[in-house]
CSV table of C-alpha atoms and ligand atoms in Angstrom, one decimal:
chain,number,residue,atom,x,y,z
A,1,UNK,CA,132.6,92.4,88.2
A,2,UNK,CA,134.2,94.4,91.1
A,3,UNK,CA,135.5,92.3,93.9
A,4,UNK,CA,133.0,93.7,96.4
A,5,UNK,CA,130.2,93.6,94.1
A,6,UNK,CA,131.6,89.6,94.2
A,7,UNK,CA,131.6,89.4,97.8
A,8,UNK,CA,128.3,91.2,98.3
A,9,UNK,CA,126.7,88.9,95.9
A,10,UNK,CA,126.6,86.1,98.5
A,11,UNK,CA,125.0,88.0,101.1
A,12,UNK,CA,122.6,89.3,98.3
A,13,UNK,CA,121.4,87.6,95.4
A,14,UNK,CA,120.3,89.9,93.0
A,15,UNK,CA,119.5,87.3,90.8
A,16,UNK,CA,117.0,85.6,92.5
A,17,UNK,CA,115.7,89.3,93.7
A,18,UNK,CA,115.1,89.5,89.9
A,19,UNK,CA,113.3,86.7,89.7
A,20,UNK,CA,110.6,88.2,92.0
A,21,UNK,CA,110.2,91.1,89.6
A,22,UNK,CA,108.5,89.7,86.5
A,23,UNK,CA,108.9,92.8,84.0
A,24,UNK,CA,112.5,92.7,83.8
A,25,UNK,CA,113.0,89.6,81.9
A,26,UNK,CA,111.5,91.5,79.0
A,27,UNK,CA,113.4,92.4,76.3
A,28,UNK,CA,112.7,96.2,74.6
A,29,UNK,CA,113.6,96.4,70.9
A,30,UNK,CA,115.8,93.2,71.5
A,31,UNK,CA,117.8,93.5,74.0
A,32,UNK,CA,117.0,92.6,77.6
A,33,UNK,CA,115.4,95.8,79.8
A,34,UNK,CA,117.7,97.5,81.9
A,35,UNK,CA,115.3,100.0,84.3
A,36,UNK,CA,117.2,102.7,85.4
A,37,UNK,CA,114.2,105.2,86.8
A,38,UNK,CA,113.1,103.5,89.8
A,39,UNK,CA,113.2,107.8,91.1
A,40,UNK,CA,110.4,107.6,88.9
A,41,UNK,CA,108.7,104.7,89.9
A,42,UNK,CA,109.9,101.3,90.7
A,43,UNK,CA,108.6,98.1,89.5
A,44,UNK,CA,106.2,96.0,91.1
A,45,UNK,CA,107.1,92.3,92.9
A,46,UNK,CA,104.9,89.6,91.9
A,47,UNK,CA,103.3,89.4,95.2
A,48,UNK,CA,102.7,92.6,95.1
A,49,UNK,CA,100.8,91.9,91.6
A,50,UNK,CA,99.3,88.8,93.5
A,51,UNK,CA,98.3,90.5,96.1
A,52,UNK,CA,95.9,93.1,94.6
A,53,UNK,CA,95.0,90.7,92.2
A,54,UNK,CA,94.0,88.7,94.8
A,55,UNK,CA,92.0,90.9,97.1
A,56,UNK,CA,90.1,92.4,93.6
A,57,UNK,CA,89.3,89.0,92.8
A,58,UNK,CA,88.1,87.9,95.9
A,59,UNK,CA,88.2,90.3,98.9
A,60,UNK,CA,87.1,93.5,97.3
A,61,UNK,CA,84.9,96.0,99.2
A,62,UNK,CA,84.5,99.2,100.7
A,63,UNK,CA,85.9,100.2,103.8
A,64,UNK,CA,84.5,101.6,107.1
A,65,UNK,CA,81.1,101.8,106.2
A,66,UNK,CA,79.2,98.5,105.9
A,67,UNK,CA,78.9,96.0,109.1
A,68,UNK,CA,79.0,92.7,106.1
A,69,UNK,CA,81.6,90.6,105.9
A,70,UNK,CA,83.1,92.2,102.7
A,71,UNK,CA,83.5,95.5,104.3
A,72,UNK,CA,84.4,94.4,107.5
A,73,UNK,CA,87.7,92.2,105.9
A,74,UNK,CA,88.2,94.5,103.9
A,75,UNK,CA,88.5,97.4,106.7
A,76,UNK,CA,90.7,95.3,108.5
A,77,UNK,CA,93.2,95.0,105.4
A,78,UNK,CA,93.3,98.5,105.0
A,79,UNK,CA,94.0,99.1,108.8
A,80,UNK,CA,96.4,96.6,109.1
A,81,UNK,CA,98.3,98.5,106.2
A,82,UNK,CA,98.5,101.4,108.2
A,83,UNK,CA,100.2,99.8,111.2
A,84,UNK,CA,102.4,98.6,108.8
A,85,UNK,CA,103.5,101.6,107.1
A,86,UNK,CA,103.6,103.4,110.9
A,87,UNK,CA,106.0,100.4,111.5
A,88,UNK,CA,108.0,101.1,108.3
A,89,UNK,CA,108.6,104.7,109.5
A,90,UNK,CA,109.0,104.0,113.4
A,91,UNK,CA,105.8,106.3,114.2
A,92,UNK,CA,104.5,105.5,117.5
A,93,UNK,CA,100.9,105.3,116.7
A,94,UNK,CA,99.3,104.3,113.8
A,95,UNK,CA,96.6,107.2,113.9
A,96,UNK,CA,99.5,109.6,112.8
A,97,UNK,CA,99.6,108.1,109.4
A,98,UNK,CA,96.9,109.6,106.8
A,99,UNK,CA,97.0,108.2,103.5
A,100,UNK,CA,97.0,110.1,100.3
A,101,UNK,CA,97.4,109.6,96.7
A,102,UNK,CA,101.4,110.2,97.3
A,103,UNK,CA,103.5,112.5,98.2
A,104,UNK,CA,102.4,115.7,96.2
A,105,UNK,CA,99.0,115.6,97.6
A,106,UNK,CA,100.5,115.1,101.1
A,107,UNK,CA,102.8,117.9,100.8
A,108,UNK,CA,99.8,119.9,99.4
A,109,UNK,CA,97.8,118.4,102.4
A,110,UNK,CA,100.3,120.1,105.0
A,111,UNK,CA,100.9,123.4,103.4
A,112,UNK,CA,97.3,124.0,103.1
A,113,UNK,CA,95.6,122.1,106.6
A,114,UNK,CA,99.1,123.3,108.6
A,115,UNK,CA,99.5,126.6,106.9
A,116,UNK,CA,95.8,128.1,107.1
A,117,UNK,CA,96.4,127.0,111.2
A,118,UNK,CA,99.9,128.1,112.1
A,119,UNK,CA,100.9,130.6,109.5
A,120,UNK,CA,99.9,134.1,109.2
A,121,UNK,CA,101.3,137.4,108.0
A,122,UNK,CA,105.1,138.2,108.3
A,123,UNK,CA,106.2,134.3,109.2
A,124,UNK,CA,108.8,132.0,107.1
A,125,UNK,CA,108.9,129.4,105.4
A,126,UNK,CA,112.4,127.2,104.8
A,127,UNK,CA,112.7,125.1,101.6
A,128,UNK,CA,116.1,124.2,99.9
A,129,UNK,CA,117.5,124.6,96.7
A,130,UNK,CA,117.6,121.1,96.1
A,131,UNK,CA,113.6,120.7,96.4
A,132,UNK,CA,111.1,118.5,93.7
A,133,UNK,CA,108.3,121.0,92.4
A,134,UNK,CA,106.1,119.1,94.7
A,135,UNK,CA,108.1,120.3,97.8
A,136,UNK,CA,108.2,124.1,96.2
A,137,UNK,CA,105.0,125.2,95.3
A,138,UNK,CA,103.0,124.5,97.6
A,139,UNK,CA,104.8,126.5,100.0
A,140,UNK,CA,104.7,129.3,97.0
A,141,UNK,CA,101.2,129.2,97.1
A,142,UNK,CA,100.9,129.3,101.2
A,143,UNK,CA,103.5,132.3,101.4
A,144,UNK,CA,101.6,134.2,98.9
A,145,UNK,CA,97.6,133.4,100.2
A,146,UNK,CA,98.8,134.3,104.0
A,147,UNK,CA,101.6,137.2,103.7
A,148,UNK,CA,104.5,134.7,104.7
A,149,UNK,CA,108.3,134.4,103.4
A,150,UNK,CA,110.0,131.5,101.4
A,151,UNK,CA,113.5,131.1,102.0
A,152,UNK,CA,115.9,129.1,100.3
A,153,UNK,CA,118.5,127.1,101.8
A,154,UNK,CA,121.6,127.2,99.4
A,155,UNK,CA,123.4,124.3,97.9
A,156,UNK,CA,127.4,123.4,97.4
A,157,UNK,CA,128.6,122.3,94.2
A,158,UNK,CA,128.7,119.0,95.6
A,159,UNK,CA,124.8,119.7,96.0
A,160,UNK,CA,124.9,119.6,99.5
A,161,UNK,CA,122.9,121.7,101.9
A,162,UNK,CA,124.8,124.7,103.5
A,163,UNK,CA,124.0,124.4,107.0
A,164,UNK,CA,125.7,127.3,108.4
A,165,UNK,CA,123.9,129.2,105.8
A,166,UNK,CA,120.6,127.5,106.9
A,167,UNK,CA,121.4,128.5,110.8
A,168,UNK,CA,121.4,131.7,109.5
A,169,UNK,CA,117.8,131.9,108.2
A,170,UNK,CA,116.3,130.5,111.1
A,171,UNK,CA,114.6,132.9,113.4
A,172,UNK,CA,111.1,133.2,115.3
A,173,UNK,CA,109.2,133.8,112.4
A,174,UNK,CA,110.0,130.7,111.3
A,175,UNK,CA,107.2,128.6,111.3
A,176,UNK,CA,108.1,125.6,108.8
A,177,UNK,CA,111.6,124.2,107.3
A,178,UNK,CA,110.6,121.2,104.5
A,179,UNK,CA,113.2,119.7,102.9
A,180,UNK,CA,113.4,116.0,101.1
A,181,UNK,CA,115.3,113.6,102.7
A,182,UNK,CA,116.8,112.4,99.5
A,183,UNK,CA,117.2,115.0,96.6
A,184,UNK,CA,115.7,113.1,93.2
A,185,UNK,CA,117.9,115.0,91.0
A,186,UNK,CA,120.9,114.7,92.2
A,187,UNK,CA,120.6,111.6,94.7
A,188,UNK,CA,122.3,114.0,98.3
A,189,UNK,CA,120.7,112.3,101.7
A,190,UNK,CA,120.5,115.8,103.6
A,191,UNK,CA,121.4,115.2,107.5
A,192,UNK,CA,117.5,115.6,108.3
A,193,UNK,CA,118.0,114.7,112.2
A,194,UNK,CA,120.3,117.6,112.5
A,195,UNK,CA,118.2,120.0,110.3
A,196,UNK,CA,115.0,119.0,112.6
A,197,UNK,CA,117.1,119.6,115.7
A,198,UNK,CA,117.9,122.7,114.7
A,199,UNK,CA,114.6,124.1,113.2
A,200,UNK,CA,113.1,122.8,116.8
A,201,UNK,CA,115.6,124.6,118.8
A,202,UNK,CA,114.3,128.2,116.6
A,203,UNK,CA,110.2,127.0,117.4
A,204,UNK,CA,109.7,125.8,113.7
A,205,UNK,CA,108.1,122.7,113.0
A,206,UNK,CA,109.4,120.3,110.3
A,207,UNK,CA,108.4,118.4,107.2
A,208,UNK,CA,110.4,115.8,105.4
A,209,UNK,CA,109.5,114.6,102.1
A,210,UNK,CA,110.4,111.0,101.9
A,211,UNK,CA,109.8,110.3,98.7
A,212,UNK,CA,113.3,108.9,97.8
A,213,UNK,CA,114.3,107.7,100.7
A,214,UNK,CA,111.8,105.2,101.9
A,215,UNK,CA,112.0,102.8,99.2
A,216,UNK,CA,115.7,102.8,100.1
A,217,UNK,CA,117.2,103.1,103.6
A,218,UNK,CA,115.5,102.4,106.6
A,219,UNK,CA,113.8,105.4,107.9
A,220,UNK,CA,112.7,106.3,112.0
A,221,UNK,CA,110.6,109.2,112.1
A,222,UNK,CA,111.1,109.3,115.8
A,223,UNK,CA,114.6,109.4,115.7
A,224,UNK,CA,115.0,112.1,113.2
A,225,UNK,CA,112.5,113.9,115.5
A,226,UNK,CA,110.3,115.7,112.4
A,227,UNK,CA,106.9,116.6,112.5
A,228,UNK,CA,105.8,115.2,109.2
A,229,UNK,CA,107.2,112.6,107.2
A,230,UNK,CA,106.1,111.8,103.9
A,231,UNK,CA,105.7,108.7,100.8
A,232,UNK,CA,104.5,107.7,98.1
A,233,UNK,CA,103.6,103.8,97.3
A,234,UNK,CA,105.2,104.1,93.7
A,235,UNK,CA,108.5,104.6,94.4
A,236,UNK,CA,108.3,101.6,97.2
A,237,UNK,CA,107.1,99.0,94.8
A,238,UNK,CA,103.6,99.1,95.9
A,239,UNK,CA,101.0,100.4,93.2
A,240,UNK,CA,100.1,104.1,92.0
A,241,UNK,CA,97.9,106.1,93.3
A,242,UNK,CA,98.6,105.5,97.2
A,243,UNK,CA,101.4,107.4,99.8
A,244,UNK,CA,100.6,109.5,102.5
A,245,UNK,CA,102.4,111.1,105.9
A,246,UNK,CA,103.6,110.6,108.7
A,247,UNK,CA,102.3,113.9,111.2
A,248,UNK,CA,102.4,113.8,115.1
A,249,UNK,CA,99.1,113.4,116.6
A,250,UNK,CA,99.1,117.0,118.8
A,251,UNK,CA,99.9,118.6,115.3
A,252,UNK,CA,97.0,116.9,112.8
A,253,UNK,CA,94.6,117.0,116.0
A,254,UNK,CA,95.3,120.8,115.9
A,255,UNK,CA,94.6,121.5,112.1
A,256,UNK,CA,91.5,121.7,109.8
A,257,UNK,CA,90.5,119.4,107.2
A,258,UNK,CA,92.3,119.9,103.5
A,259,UNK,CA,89.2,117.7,101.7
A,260,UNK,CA,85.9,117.9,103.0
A,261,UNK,CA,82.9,115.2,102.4
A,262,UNK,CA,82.0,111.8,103.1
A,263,UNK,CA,84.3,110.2,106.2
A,264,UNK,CA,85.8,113.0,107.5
A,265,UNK,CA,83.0,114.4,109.8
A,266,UNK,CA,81.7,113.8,113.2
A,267,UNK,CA,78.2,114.8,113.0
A,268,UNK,CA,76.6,117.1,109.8
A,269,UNK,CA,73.6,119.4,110.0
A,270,UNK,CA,72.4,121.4,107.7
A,271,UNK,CA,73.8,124.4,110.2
A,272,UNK,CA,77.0,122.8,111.1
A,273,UNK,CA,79.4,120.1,110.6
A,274,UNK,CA,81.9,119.1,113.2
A,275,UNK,CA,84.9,116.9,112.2
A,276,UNK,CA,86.3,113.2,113.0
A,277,UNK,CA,89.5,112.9,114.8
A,278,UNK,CA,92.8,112.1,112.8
A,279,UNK,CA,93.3,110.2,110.4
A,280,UNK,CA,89.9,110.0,109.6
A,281,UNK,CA,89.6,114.0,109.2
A,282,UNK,CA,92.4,114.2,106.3
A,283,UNK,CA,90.8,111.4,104.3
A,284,UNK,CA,87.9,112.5,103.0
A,285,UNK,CA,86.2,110.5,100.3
A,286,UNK,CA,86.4,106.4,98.9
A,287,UNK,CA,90.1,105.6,99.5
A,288,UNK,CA,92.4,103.7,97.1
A,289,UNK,CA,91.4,101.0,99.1
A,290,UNK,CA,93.2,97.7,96.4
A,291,UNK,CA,96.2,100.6,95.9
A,292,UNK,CA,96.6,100.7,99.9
A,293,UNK,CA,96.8,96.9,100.4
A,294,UNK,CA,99.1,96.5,98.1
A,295,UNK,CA,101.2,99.2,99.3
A,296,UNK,CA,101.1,96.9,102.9
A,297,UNK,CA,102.5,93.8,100.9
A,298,UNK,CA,105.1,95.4,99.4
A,299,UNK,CA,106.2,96.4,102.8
A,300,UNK,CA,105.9,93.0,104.3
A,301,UNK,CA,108.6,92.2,101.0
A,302,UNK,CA,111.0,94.9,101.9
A,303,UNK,CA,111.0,93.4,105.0
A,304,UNK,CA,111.7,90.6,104.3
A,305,UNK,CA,114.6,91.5,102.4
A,306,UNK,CA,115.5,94.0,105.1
A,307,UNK,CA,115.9,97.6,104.5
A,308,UNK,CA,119.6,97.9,105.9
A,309,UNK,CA,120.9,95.3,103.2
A,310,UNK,CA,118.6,96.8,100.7
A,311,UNK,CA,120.7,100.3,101.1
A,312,UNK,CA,124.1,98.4,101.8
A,313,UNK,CA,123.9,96.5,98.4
A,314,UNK,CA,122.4,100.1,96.5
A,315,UNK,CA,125.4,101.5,97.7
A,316,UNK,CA,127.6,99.3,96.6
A,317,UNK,CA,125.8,99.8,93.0
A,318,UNK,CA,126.4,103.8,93.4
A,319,UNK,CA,130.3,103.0,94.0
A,320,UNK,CA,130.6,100.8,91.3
A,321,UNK,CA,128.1,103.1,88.5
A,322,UNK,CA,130.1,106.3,89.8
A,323,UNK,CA,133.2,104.6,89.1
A,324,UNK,CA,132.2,103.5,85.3
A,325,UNK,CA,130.3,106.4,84.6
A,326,UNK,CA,132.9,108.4,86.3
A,327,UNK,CA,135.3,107.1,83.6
A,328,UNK,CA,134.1,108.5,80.9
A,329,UNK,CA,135.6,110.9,78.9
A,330,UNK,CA,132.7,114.1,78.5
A,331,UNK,CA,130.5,112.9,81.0
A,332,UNK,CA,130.2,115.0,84.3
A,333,UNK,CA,128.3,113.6,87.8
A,334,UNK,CA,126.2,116.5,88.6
A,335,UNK,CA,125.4,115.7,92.4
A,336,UNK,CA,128.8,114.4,94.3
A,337,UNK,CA,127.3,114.7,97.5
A,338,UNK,CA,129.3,112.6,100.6
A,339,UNK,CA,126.0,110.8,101.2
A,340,UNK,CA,124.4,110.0,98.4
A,341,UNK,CA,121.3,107.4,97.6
A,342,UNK,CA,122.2,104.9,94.5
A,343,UNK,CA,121.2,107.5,91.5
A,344,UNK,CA,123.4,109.5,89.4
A,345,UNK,CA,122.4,112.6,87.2
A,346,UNK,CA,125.0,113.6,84.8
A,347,UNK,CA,125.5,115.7,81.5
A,348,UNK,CA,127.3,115.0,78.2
A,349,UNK,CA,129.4,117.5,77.2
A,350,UNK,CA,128.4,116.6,73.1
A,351,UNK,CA,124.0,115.2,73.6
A,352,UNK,CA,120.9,116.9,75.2
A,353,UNK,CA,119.8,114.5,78.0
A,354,UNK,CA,116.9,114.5,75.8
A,355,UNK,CA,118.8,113.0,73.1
A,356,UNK,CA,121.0,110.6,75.1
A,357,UNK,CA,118.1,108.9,76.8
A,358,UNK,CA,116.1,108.4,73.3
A,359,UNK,CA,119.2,106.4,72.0
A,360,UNK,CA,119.9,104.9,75.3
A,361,UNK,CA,116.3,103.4,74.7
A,362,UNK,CA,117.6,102.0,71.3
A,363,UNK,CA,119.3,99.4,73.7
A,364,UNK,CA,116.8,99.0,76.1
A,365,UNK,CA,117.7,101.3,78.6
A,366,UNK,CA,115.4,103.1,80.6
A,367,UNK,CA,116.8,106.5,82.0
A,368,UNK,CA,115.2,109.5,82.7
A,369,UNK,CA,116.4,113.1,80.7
A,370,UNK,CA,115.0,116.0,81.7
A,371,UNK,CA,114.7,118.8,85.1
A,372,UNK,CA,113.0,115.9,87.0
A,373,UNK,CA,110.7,118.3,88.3
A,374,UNK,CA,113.3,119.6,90.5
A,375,UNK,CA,113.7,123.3,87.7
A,376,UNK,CA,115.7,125.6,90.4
A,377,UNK,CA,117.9,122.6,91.0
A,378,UNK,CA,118.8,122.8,87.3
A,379,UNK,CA,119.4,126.3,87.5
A,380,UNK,CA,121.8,126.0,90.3
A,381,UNK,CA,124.3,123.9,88.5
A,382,UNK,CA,123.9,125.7,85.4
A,383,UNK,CA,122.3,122.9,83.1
A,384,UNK,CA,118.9,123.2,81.3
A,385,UNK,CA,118.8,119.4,82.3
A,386,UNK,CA,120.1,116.4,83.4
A,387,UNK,CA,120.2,112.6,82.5
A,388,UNK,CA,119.5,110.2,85.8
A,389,UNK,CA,120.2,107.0,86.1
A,390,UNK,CA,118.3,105.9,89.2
A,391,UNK,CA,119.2,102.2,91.0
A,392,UNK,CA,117.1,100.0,93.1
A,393,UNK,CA,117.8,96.2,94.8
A,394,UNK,CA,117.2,94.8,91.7
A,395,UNK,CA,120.0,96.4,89.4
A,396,UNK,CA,123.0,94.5,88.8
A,397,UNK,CA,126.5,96.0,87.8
A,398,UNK,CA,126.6,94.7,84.6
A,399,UNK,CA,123.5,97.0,83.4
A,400,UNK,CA,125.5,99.8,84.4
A,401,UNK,CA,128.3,98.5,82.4
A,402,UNK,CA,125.6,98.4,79.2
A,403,UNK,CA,125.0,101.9,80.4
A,404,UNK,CA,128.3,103.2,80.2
A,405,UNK,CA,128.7,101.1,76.3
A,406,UNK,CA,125.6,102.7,75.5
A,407,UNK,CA,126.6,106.6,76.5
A,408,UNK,CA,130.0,105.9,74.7
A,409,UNK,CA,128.5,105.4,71.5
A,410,UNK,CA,126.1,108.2,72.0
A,411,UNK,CA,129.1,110.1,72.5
A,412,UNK,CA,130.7,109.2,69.4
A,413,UNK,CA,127.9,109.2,67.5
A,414,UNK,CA,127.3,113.1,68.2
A,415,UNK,CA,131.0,114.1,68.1
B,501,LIG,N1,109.4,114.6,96.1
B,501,LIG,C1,110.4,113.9,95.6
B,501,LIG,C2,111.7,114.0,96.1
B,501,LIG,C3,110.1,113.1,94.4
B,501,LIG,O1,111.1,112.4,93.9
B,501,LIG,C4,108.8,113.0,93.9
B,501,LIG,C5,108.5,112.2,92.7
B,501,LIG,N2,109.4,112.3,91.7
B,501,LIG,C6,107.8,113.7,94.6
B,501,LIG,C7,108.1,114.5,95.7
B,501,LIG,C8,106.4,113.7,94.1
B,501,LIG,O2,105.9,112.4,94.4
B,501,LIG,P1,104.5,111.9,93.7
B,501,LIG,O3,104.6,112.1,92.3
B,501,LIG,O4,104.5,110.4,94.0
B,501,LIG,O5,103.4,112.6,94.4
């Protein structure tokens, strides 16, 4: 083991971090696990588990509706997640976080409630080239309903954004830039505070889909300045099903509802209907109210770990996998941004991703092959796909090290 990975060990032990995680002292097909997707989803600490089993067991009920005791506790929980998330991201009022199943639905939550309010024939819409599906369409779909414009910040070939390039296509028909904060293909953190700044400074408001970067680095919506910020539970070791965003309150008081029905309204009629304020008016329906609660403990862990050593020991992981993958002969890093988030997507020059993460499997080695949702990412860097090997707190540098044995015998296995 690298010195600094030595050094950093006393400051953080992985190894008891591990110990919190109770699925990755399983062995697959023999050999002991070694997670690599956590851009997929991440794994789940046992209070976390505890936690929702806990409130199923003995605290479940509905929320807002009933005035018994079940309701009312259970109300309270579900609130006091939401100050807790609007902590995590450094928004100044909890009102301004609606939750959602994740970050797809709030992205489609934005583009439709935002969109049908603020954009109209002729106006633009900024996206990058480095954008999940979820961050894509939707805009697609809102250009082409109102008569707007999608354009496309370019890439480098170190897969970062071109901000001169991105001046360029600002104007006053911009109405929206959305861009991720971390790219989940190819790992680049994009200098969102400037990009805000920027898109402010033309009168366009700004979305940032957080999806990668809040289960990773410490994130203060304020300070970036956006207008929405956006999560989902999965990726922050919280269960499925549950995310949301961040939007500032004279922007969700502004737009309509996405979802319509139960909990949303103010007053219905027959004749008429008028709305609740926010949140309440973007949440239509029976939330994921166990899903929502847990997504509050798992905060209260990351906490406690602390978010800034969480990123300072993940990058320390990045240098050191870079390094080893870096070594090998055939294998190119596709993503070599200057700041870049603890994954790494790379091609073989002699296997399909496709093939290399079905024999990486053979030793217990979970790593994702495909476009990761992220298709004109793929096309930019001339690859049909990619295999990604994706870090959280938990990794260690010797499961990189069975990473790089594993890809060198997949290697010679196909040459
Ligand atoms: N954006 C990014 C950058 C992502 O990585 C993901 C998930 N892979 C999403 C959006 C969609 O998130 P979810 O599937 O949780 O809705």
């Amino acid at each position: 083991m690298p010195q600094t990975l030595m050094a950093d060990k006393a400051a953080f032990d992985v190894d008891k971090i591990r110990e919190d995680f109770p699925i990755l002292s399983q062995t697959v097909r023999g050999k002991p696990l070694v997670y690599l997707d956590n851009a997929a989803t991440t794994q789940k600490p046992r209070r976390v588990i505890e936690r929702v089993r806990r409130f199923d067991t003995e605290e479940y009920g509905t929320v807002r509706r009933g005035a018994y005791r079940l309701c009312e506790h259970a109300t309270q929980l579900f609130e006091d997640s939401r100050q807790k998330v609007a902590d995590f991201l450094g928004a100044g009022n909890k009102k301004e976080i609606v939750f959602t199943s994740g970050t797809t639905q709030a992205i489609n939550l934005v583009a439709y409630s935002f969109g049908r309010r603020f954009v109209y024939a002729g106006d633009e819409i900024i996206i990058s080239n480095i954008e999940h599906h979820a961050n894509t369409v939707p805009w697609q779909v809102l250009c082409e309903e109102r008569g707007a414009r999608l354009k496309v910040i370019p890439v480098n070939d170190a897969g970062e954004l071109i901000l001169e390039e991105y001046e360029k296509l600002l104007s006053d028909r911009t109405r929206l830039v959305a861009v991720n904060h971390v790219s989940n293909a190819l790992g680049t953190v994009n200098p969102v505070r400037e990009i805000t700044e920027k898109a402010h400074a033309a009168g366009a408001r700004v979305l940032i889909d957080g999806a990668q970067s809040t289960p990773h680095m410490k994130v203060d919506v304020r300070e970036i300045g956006c207008d929405f910020y956006t999560f989902s539970g999965h990726k922050m070791y919280a269960p499925s099903g549950v995310g949301g965003v961040f939007g500032k309150m004279e922007l969700w008081q502004e737009m309509p509802p996405y979802v319509t029905g139960g909990d949303m309204i103010m007053k219905v009629t027959l004749e008429k209907t008028t709305y609740a304020p926010p949140p309440a008016r973007f949440e239509a329906g029976t939330p994921a109210i166990t899903q929502v609660i847990g997504l509050g403990e798992a905060i209260d862990y990351l906490n406690g770990i602390g978010m800034d050593r969480i990123s300072q020991y993940e990058k320390s992981l990045l240098e050191y996998g870079s390094r080893v993958l870096g070594a090998i002969d055939g294998l190119r890093i596709i993503g070599t941004a200057h700041d870049k988030a603890a994954l790494i997507s790379f091609a073989l020059d002699v296997a399909h991703p496709h093939d290399v993460v079905t024999l990486l499997d053979q030793d217990g080695i979970a790593v994702r092959g495909g476009h990761h949702c992220a298709q004109p990412t793929m096309v930019r860097f001339g690859v049909p796909a990619t295999s990604r090997a994706s870090m959280a707190f938990y990794n260690k540098p010797e499961e990189l090290d069975a990473l790089a044995e594993s890809l060198q015998k997949v290697i010679k296995l196909f040459s």
